[in-house]
Tab-separated table of C-alpha atoms and ligand atoms in Angstrom:
chain	number	residue	atom	x	y	z
A	1	MET	CA	10.750	-2.969	27.976
A	2	PHE	CA	9.075	-0.802	24.767
A	3	SER	CA	10.634	-1.924	21.392
A	4	VAL	CA	10.093	1.656	20.373
A	5	THR	CA	10.250	4.852	22.469
A	6	ALA	CA	9.900	8.540	19.899
A	7	LEU	CA	11.265	11.788	20.893
A	8	GLY	CA	9.662	14.619	18.572
A	9	GLU	CA	6.735	17.208	16.953
A	10	LEU	CA	3.457	16.240	18.619
A	11	LEU	CA	1.234	18.813	17.209
A	12	ILE	CA	-2.273	19.317	15.732
A	13	ASP	CA	-2.736	19.470	12.640
A	14	PHE	CA	-5.917	21.723	11.004
A	15	THR	CA	-6.080	20.393	7.219
A	16	ASP	CA	-8.010	22.186	4.410
A	17	ALA	CA	-11.345	20.110	4.439
A	18	GLY	CA	-13.878	21.926	1.440
A	19	ILE	CA	-15.825	24.537	1.451
A	20	SER	CA	-18.726	24.303	3.682
A	21	PRO	CA	-22.437	24.904	2.630
A	22	ALA	CA	-22.642	28.298	3.104
A	23	GLY	CA	-19.131	28.909	1.947
A	24	GLN	CA	-16.847	29.185	4.398
A	25	LYS	CA	-13.673	27.244	4.517
A	26	LEU	CA	-13.629	23.733	6.534
A	27	PHE	CA	-10.684	22.729	8.416
A	28	GLU	CA	-10.824	19.192	9.909
A	29	ARG	CA	-8.612	18.417	13.163
A	30	ASN	CA	-6.684	15.594	13.103
A	31	PRO	CA	-3.335	14.543	15.635
A	32	GLY	CA	-0.494	15.149	13.894
A	33	GLY	CA	3.832	14.613	14.040
A	34	ALA	CA	5.800	11.970	12.565
A	35	PRO	CA	7.063	10.317	15.257
A	36	ALA	CA	3.759	9.607	17.157
A	37	ASN	CA	2.586	8.288	13.901
A	38	VAL	CA	5.361	5.800	13.806
A	39	LEU	CA	4.351	4.672	17.074
A	40	VAL	CA	0.814	4.595	16.305
A	41	ALA	CA	1.706	2.048	13.323
A	42	LEU	CA	3.728	0.006	15.631
A	43	GLU	CA	1.255	-0.434	18.062
A	44	ARG	CA	-1.132	-1.512	15.217
A	45	LEU	CA	1.233	-4.345	14.158
A	46	GLY	CA	1.769	-5.248	17.808
A	47	LYS	CA	4.701	-3.412	19.329
A	48	SER	CA	4.442	-1.996	22.843
A	49	THR	CA	6.122	1.563	22.496
A	50	ALA	CA	6.048	5.192	24.272
A	51	PHE	CA	6.330	8.779	23.275
A	52	ILE	CA	8.450	11.123	25.142
A	53	GLY	CA	7.645	14.900	24.720
A	54	LYS	CA	5.432	18.105	25.901
A	55	VAL	CA	1.587	19.164	25.102
A	56	GLY	CA	-0.282	22.639	26.283
A	57	ALA	CA	-2.525	22.252	29.193
A	58	ASP	CA	-5.739	22.914	26.922
A	59	MET	CA	-8.154	20.989	24.772
A	60	HIS	CA	-5.696	20.182	21.797
A	61	GLY	CA	-3.160	18.881	24.336
A	62	ASP	CA	-5.943	16.283	25.870
A	63	PHE	CA	-7.124	15.211	22.468
A	64	LEU	CA	-3.913	14.416	21.567
A	65	ARG	CA	-2.249	12.212	24.814
A	66	ALA	CA	-6.119	10.965	25.204
A	67	THR	CA	-5.268	9.269	20.987
A	68	LEU	CA	-2.208	8.175	22.252
A	69	VAL	CA	-3.517	6.574	25.281
A	70	THR	CA	-6.353	4.743	23.040
A	71	THR	CA	-3.862	3.509	20.648
A	72	ASP	CA	-2.108	1.618	23.754
A	73	VAL	CA	1.324	4.877	23.490
A	74	ASN	CA	3.012	5.131	27.069
A	75	CYS	CA	2.117	8.298	27.743
A	76	ASP	CA	4.427	7.990	30.888
A	77	GLY	CA	7.500	10.623	29.713
A	78	LEU	CA	4.569	13.171	27.899
A	79	ILE	CA	4.811	16.066	29.810
A	80	THR	CA	1.668	18.839	29.686
A	81	ASP	CA	2.948	21.983	30.388
A	82	PRO	CA	0.861	24.841	31.679
A	83	ASN	CA	2.908	27.585	30.713
A	84	TYR	CA	2.581	26.595	26.744
A	85	PHE	CA	0.328	26.311	23.982
A	86	THR	CA	0.206	23.193	22.199
A	87	THR	CA	1.423	23.336	18.057
A	88	LEU	CA	-1.216	24.117	15.904
A	89	ALA	CA	-0.455	23.567	12.026
A	90	PHE	CA	-3.082	24.355	9.370
A	91	VAL	CA	-2.063	22.227	5.959
A	92	ALA	CA	-3.683	23.983	2.865
A	93	LEU	CA	-4.045	21.464	0.578
A	94	SER	CA	-3.273	22.089	-3.517
A	95	GLU	CA	-5.874	20.456	-6.528
A	96	GLU	CA	-2.556	17.847	-6.820
A	97	GLY	CA	-2.630	17.252	-2.918
A	98	GLU	CA	0.520	18.781	-2.136
A	99	ARG	CA	0.353	19.729	1.259
A	100	THR	CA	1.927	23.217	2.522
A	101	PHE	CA	2.306	23.654	6.273
A	102	SER	CA	1.937	27.037	8.419
A	103	PHE	CA	2.102	27.195	12.197
A	104	ALA	CA	0.188	28.487	14.594
A	105	ARG	CA	1.489	29.188	18.129
A	106	LYS	CA	5.218	29.177	17.464
A	107	PRO	CA	7.091	28.175	19.744
A	108	GLY	CA	4.570	25.160	20.664
A	109	ALA	CA	5.042	23.429	24.295
A	110	ASP	CA	6.224	20.329	21.931
A	111	THR	CA	10.021	23.022	21.822
A	112	ARG	CA	9.588	23.265	25.051
A	113	LEU	CA	10.981	20.100	26.695
A	114	ALA	CA	13.827	20.496	29.014
A	115	PRO	CA	16.385	18.260	28.690
A	116	GLU	CA	16.280	17.530	32.606
A	117	GLU	CA	12.658	16.587	32.121
A	118	ILE	CA	13.772	13.404	29.748
A	119	ARG	CA	12.686	10.766	31.265
A	120	THR	CA	15.909	8.608	30.956
A	121	ASP	CA	14.334	5.643	32.543
A	122	ILE	CA	12.070	4.911	29.588
A	123	ILE	CA	14.851	5.082	27.487
A	124	GLU	CA	16.857	2.675	28.858
A	125	LYS	CA	13.893	0.315	28.488
A	126	SER	CA	13.993	0.406	25.038
A	127	ARG	CA	15.164	-1.412	21.867
A	128	VAL	CA	14.541	1.286	19.376
A	129	PHE	CA	14.695	5.234	19.864
A	130	HIS	CA	13.826	7.191	17.182
A	131	VAL	CA	13.461	10.718	16.521
A	132	GLY	CA	11.962	13.964	14.572
A	133	SER	CA	12.853	17.382	13.317
A	134	LEU	CA	10.916	19.852	14.903
A	135	SER	CA	12.508	19.343	18.430
A	136	LEU	CA	15.619	20.809	16.501
A	137	THR	CA	14.488	23.846	15.601
A	138	ASP	CA	14.259	25.921	19.554
A	139	GLU	CA	16.015	26.036	22.143
A	140	PRO	CA	15.479	24.061	25.098
A	141	ALA	CA	14.140	21.078	23.402
A	142	ARG	CA	17.502	20.850	20.665
A	143	SER	CA	19.280	20.178	23.884
A	144	ALA	CA	17.069	18.174	25.279
A	145	THR	CA	16.982	16.204	22.062
A	146	ILE	CA	20.450	15.690	22.643
A	147	ALA	CA	20.562	14.697	25.731
A	148	ALA	CA	18.152	11.501	24.659
A	149	LEU	CA	20.338	10.739	22.032
A	150	LYS	CA	23.500	10.357	24.392
A	151	ALA	CA	21.307	8.589	27.212
A	152	ALA	CA	19.834	5.954	23.984
A	153	LYS	CA	23.383	5.542	22.489
A	154	ASN	CA	24.489	4.517	26.529
A	155	ALA	CA	22.029	2.878	26.786
A	156	GLY	CA	22.694	0.581	23.771
A	157	CYS	CA	19.565	1.584	21.813
A	158	ILE	CA	19.005	1.702	18.071
A	159	LEU	CA	19.017	5.216	17.283
A	160	SER	CA	16.746	6.141	14.636
A	161	TYR	CA	16.009	9.544	12.747
A	162	ASP	CA	13.130	10.862	10.424
A	163	PRO	CA	14.327	14.619	9.372
A	164	ASN	CA	10.134	15.020	8.251
A	165	TYR	CA	11.085	18.133	7.043
A	166	ARG	CA	8.891	21.051	6.738
A	167	ALA	CA	9.544	23.836	5.100
A	168	SER	CA	7.774	26.622	7.032
A	169	LEU	CA	9.156	25.003	10.305
A	170	TRP	CA	12.775	27.130	10.083
A	171	ASP	CA	13.477	30.472	9.119
A	172	ASN	CA	15.873	28.830	5.950
A	173	PRO	CA	16.605	25.536	4.288
A	174	GLU	CA	19.917	26.346	4.747
A	175	VAL	CA	19.634	26.473	8.963
A	176	ALA	CA	17.712	23.875	8.732
A	177	SER	CA	20.204	21.508	6.925
A	178	VAL	CA	23.058	22.018	9.725
A	179	GLN	CA	20.465	21.220	12.984
A	180	MET	CA	19.387	18.364	10.824
A	181	GLN	CA	22.607	17.520	10.021
A	182	SER	CA	24.422	17.740	13.406
A	183	ILE	CA	22.174	14.733	14.891
A	184	VAL	CA	23.082	12.523	12.270
A	185	GLU	CA	26.544	11.908	13.954
A	186	TYR	CA	24.144	9.620	15.935
A	187	MET	CA	22.407	7.505	14.071
A	188	ASP	CA	22.129	3.972	13.342
A	189	LEU	CA	18.963	4.422	10.983
A	190	VAL	CA	17.960	6.775	8.916
A	191	LYS	CA	14.631	7.267	6.629
A	192	ILE	CA	14.716	10.038	4.194
A	193	ASN	CA	12.519	11.374	1.215
A	194	GLU	CA	12.888	12.442	-1.608
A	195	GLU	CA	12.595	16.169	-1.216
A	196	GLU	CA	15.107	16.274	1.496
A	197	THR	CA	18.078	14.282	0.144
A	198	THR	CA	19.461	17.564	-0.732
A	199	LEU	CA	19.073	18.829	2.799
A	200	LEU	CA	20.184	16.202	5.046
A	201	THR	CA	23.196	15.055	2.425
A	202	GLY	CA	23.886	17.662	0.156
A	203	HIS	CA	22.990	15.453	-2.864
A	204	ASP	CA	20.708	15.057	-5.334
A	205	ASP	CA	20.560	11.734	-6.464
A	206	PRO	CA	18.944	9.120	-3.896
A	207	ALA	CA	21.866	6.541	-4.053
A	208	GLN	CA	24.290	8.905	-3.576
A	209	ALA	CA	22.469	10.802	-0.138
A	210	ALA	CA	22.442	7.484	0.856
A	211	GLU	CA	25.603	6.666	0.532
A	212	ALA	CA	26.256	9.827	2.293
A	213	LEU	CA	24.720	8.811	5.069
A	214	LEU	CA	26.400	5.645	5.469
A	215	ALA	CA	29.482	7.658	5.188
A	216	LYS	CA	28.930	9.695	8.668
A	217	GLY	CA	28.808	6.465	10.610
A	218	VAL	CA	24.340	5.455	9.462
A	219	LYS	CA	24.180	1.789	9.422
A	220	VAL	CA	21.277	1.581	7.299
A	221	ALA	CA	20.029	4.466	5.181
A	222	CYS	CA	16.059	3.979	3.575
A	223	VAL	CA	14.964	6.795	0.666
A	224	THR	CA	11.438	6.760	0.279
A	225	LEU	CA	10.060	7.642	-3.431
A	226	GLY	CA	6.210	7.659	-2.994
A	227	GLY	CA	4.981	5.106	-5.227
A	228	GLU	CA	7.984	4.221	-6.713
A	229	GLY	CA	8.992	2.253	-3.400
A	230	VAL	CA	12.006	2.923	-1.678
A	231	LEU	CA	15.677	2.456	-2.330
A	232	VAL	CA	17.639	1.384	0.713
A	233	ALA	CA	21.329	0.955	1.896
A	234	THR	CA	24.121	-0.342	3.834
A	235	LYS	CA	27.784	-1.484	3.172
A	236	GLU	CA	26.743	-3.995	1.373
A	237	GLY	CA	25.320	-1.970	-1.358
A	238	VAL	CA	22.487	-0.219	-2.424
A	239	ALA	CA	19.645	-2.047	-3.156
A	240	MET	CA	15.662	-0.482	-5.042
A	241	VAL	CA	12.655	-2.655	-3.258
A	242	PRO	CA	9.403	-1.461	-5.142
A	243	ALA	CA	6.322	-0.382	-3.994
A	244	PHE	CA	3.428	-2.228	-3.680
A	245	THR	CA	0.940	-1.101	-6.603
A	246	VAL	CA	-2.179	-0.126	-4.810
A	247	GLU	CA	-4.910	3.264	-5.795
A	248	ALA	CA	-3.330	6.248	-3.471
A	249	VAL	CA	-6.766	7.461	-1.976
A	250	ASP	CA	-4.659	10.800	0.601
A	251	THR	CA	-1.247	9.476	1.020
A	252	THR	CA	-0.903	11.358	4.612
A	253	GLY	CA	1.605	9.325	7.239
A	254	ALA	CA	2.315	7.182	4.349
A	255	GLY	CA	6.473	7.722	5.127
A	256	ASP	CA	5.524	7.113	8.894
A	257	SER	CA	3.605	3.933	8.050
A	258	PHE	CA	6.706	2.703	5.900
A	259	TRP	CA	8.672	3.126	8.713
A	260	GLY	CA	6.693	1.946	11.534
A	261	GLY	CA	6.664	-0.997	9.079
A	262	PHE	CA	10.533	-1.633	8.381
A	263	LEU	CA	11.203	-1.052	12.238
A	264	CYS	CA	8.853	-3.643	13.265
A	265	ALA	CA	10.016	-6.084	10.889
A	266	LEU	CA	14.040	-4.984	12.086
A	267	LEU	CA	13.110	-5.643	15.770
A	268	ASP	CA	11.349	-9.409	14.467
A	269	SER	CA	14.753	-10.226	12.023
A	270	GLY	CA	16.835	-9.549	15.992
A	271	ALA	CA	19.444	-8.502	13.160
A	272	ASP	CA	22.732	-7.086	14.849
A	273	VAL	CA	22.232	-3.693	12.717
A	274	ALA	CA	25.693	-2.711	13.188
A	275	ASP	CA	26.318	-5.986	10.797
A	276	ILE	CA	22.690	-6.324	8.805
A	277	SER	CA	23.177	-7.821	5.543
A	278	LEU	CA	21.583	-6.165	2.301
A	279	GLU	CA	19.383	-8.819	2.174
A	280	ASP	CA	18.166	-8.671	5.490
A	281	VAL	CA	17.030	-4.998	4.880
A	282	LYS	CA	14.993	-5.667	1.488
A	283	THR	CA	12.995	-8.054	3.738
A	284	CYS	CA	12.639	-5.089	6.292
A	285	ALA	CA	11.875	-2.401	3.225
A	286	ARG	CA	9.827	-4.677	1.530
A	287	PHE	CA	7.529	-4.696	5.067
A	288	GLY	CA	7.393	-1.238	5.656
A	289	ASN	CA	6.263	-1.364	2.243
A	290	ALA	CA	3.333	-3.145	2.670
A	291	VAL	CA	2.394	-1.345	5.423
A	292	ALA	CA	2.205	2.024	3.537
A	293	SER	CA	0.694	0.364	0.814
A	294	LEU	CA	-2.362	-0.031	3.167
A	295	CYS	CA	-2.026	3.362	4.590
A	296	VAL	CA	-2.338	5.503	1.277
A	297	ARG	CA	-5.559	3.417	0.431
A	298	ARG	CA	-7.145	5.404	2.846
A	299	ARG	CA	-8.183	8.946	4.314
A	300	GLY	CA	-5.855	10.292	7.050
A	301	GLY	CA	-2.560	8.942	8.772
A	302	ILE	CA	-3.370	7.698	12.209
A	303	PRO	CA	-6.407	5.810	11.496
A	304	ALA	CA	-4.704	4.522	8.614
A	305	MET	CA	-1.873	2.477	9.303
A	306	PRO	CA	-3.280	-1.003	9.203
A	307	THR	CA	-2.653	-3.986	11.417
A	308	LEU	CA	-0.470	-7.006	11.469
A	309	ASP	CA	-3.689	-9.173	9.763
A	310	GLU	CA	-4.045	-6.850	7.250
A	311	VAL	CA	-0.318	-6.768	6.478
A	312	GLU	CA	0.353	-10.438	5.421
A	313	SER	CA	-2.620	-10.896	3.402
A	314	VAL	CA	-0.759	-7.840	1.158
A	315	LEU	CA	2.514	-10.199	1.849
A	316	SER	CA	0.424	-13.487	1.314
B	401	ADP	P1	6.550	10.236	2.310
B	401	ADP	O1	5.123	10.413	2.997
B	401	ADP	O2	7.753	10.934	3.672
B	401	ADP	O3	6.805	11.879	1.039
B	401	ADP	P2	6.919	8.471	0.155
B	401	ADP	O4	5.963	9.374	-0.431
B	401	ADP	O5	7.923	8.516	-0.263
B	401	ADP	O6	7.376	9.244	1.863
B	401	ADP	O7	6.515	7.529	0.084
B	401	ADP	C1	6.712	6.394	1.788
B	401	ADP	C2	6.427	5.234	1.183
B	401	ADP	O8	4.828	5.443	1.057
B	401	ADP	C3	6.865	4.379	0.273
B	401	ADP	O9	8.363	4.396	-0.368
B	401	ADP	C4	5.583	3.395	-0.390
B	401	ADP	O10	6.357	2.784	0.076
B	401	ADP	C5	4.542	3.988	0.239
B	401	ADP	N1	3.864	4.732	-0.532
B	401	ADP	C6	3.901	6.269	-0.711
B	401	ADP	N2	2.823	6.754	-2.520
B	401	ADP	C7	2.584	5.307	-2.758
B	401	ADP	C8	1.552	5.094	-3.959
B	401	ADP	N3	1.508	5.701	-4.507
B	401	ADP	N4	1.292	3.838	-4.413
B	401	ADP	C9	1.792	2.534	-3.176
B	401	ADP	N5	3.068	2.461	-1.884
B	401	ADP	C10	3.206	4.408	-1.699
């Protein structure tokens, strides 16, 4: 049994790391892809997870696989495809720490996953099935994602979605909006951030955006609001769950660590998602905020994910 299986982007981030003594721009290689970050967060919290996706037969694909295997994420459903390169992204940082992505080698291996390559046996053994958005940008990965969602729904999994929108991935925001919205109808849980509210729902206001998601059949909607915390919504109503006050050093992976924590607490609660109370959702969000508060205090995404002991000491 797996607590959570995820499908979606798996890529390398080359992040701006300043200027060398010789005056040359330096980039630091990091494993990336939001769904994988969520799984690593869950593994650190003691949950069993699996990843479904595709990398190229190159040093970057090997590095990604090794990163996940080292963290105990099951990679039986991760295919190495000799015909494509692993997706690479270069990340520029503004003075305020804003990250701008530019993708190289597009389409990368992770967008080449085909429906018949999906390990439905892994999905069927999972309680939660989580997807990201990069797999929606190109065929055949878009069809593979839809096929996987149908398999997960039939297997009785809880379906979870974080669009993790990156402007440079889509030709234009209208196309992104349509493709992202096309899978909302499958979802039990949707987590978005402030920048995604309009794209996914047409509403700028977080509460209205969350309510629009519920109107489409989503059971729990979360809109993360950075250092302010998260707005949560169920059919019972909307509530704000404040973030923990910490000195944020690097917000890479903040949303992913929050969602790993949220899913961990949801699984532990044993609640029926179709009927979960707003109080229970607030408790899950508080746990997610605690995980994210530890993540933002350290540099990096995957290396910054906290252990269960660390989270419990924040909560006590
Ligand atoms: P994303 O990384 O998707 O843009 P947010 O920036 O909204 O997501 O942050 C996600 C979560 O991370 C927040 O809901 C909060 O729990 C936590 N977080 C982010 N920034 C801070 C901060 N400065 N202080 C404390 N917690 C933070």
